[in-house]
C-alpha angles and dihedrals in degrees: 000000000000121000114231134188121308092018097298116146116197111216101230088335086306098283086189091310128120121279121235140221124201119197100196117218120202114295112283095030107185097221140019122218120199105207121196126199129242126257098271108029131061129242092265097050114135090259095050092043092051095048097043094047093045093050091046090052089056094052104272115129103224124199120189128189138173127237113240096259092055093043088055091051088056087058101045106016094234119136114228136168122264119279116262114285093253090056093047090052092049091050088052091052090051095048092048091051093049094046092049087055091054104044139047125226133029120340121208125191136207147106153186117308110308092017090058093045092055090047089051090057091057104031095099093040092052093041089228117188091238143340123234120191123186110197099351113213099228088176136002119271109288094003107095088147090070106055121187097216110104093105092047091067092065100034113135101181114099102258136192119192114189106199137175114238091232097038107155089217096050122356123189095261093051095045093050087068096057126098101235128179119259087240090071121091117192121205112192122205114209118256090344127150131214092290090049090251113146130215111263090237090062092074092234127109128217089245091055092051092049091049089051091049089053094049095049092047093050090046090050091049090049093243112147 
């Protein structure tokens, strides 16, 4: 893999594959976190940029990548739906294997919304060091009667879910009714939505919530 401008790494000069971003932590970073994007925004969206750079600044080596459908949008500008789940999972497997060949030490996986959900389906299979989910989609928009939580009851990988209390894809009241594995730790952000953005009346700012998310993630990963 060759490193390009602004941190981009082209996987075999792309060849139709997903591009990469490495946010280098200080030399000797204790842990690597592979962070996947959500369904509608790329790996370098403002949210992903902010979280990855903040985590890297605190000593976590962060690797970002794009699923094939999003990488193609970067090429032609056309919006398209996510690839089928089986393809997304296979892309995750390939990314994890390649990253493990490139770095030393434990490798955690996770992501924003859909990226985190796909990671959660593979965390035990991959024997990942940890799972980090930012705004987990416990159900599809407008479909709380169809939760996506069956696998979360048996999850063995140490897991942190950072969730907004008023997340439209899994608010605090709804999630309280789910049977979740003891390996899962939930950190709730006051009055926050799916992007961890709080109501102004809460007295918190989006920056404060993202800072809190960074802190709890680094603490969970054991990075001082």
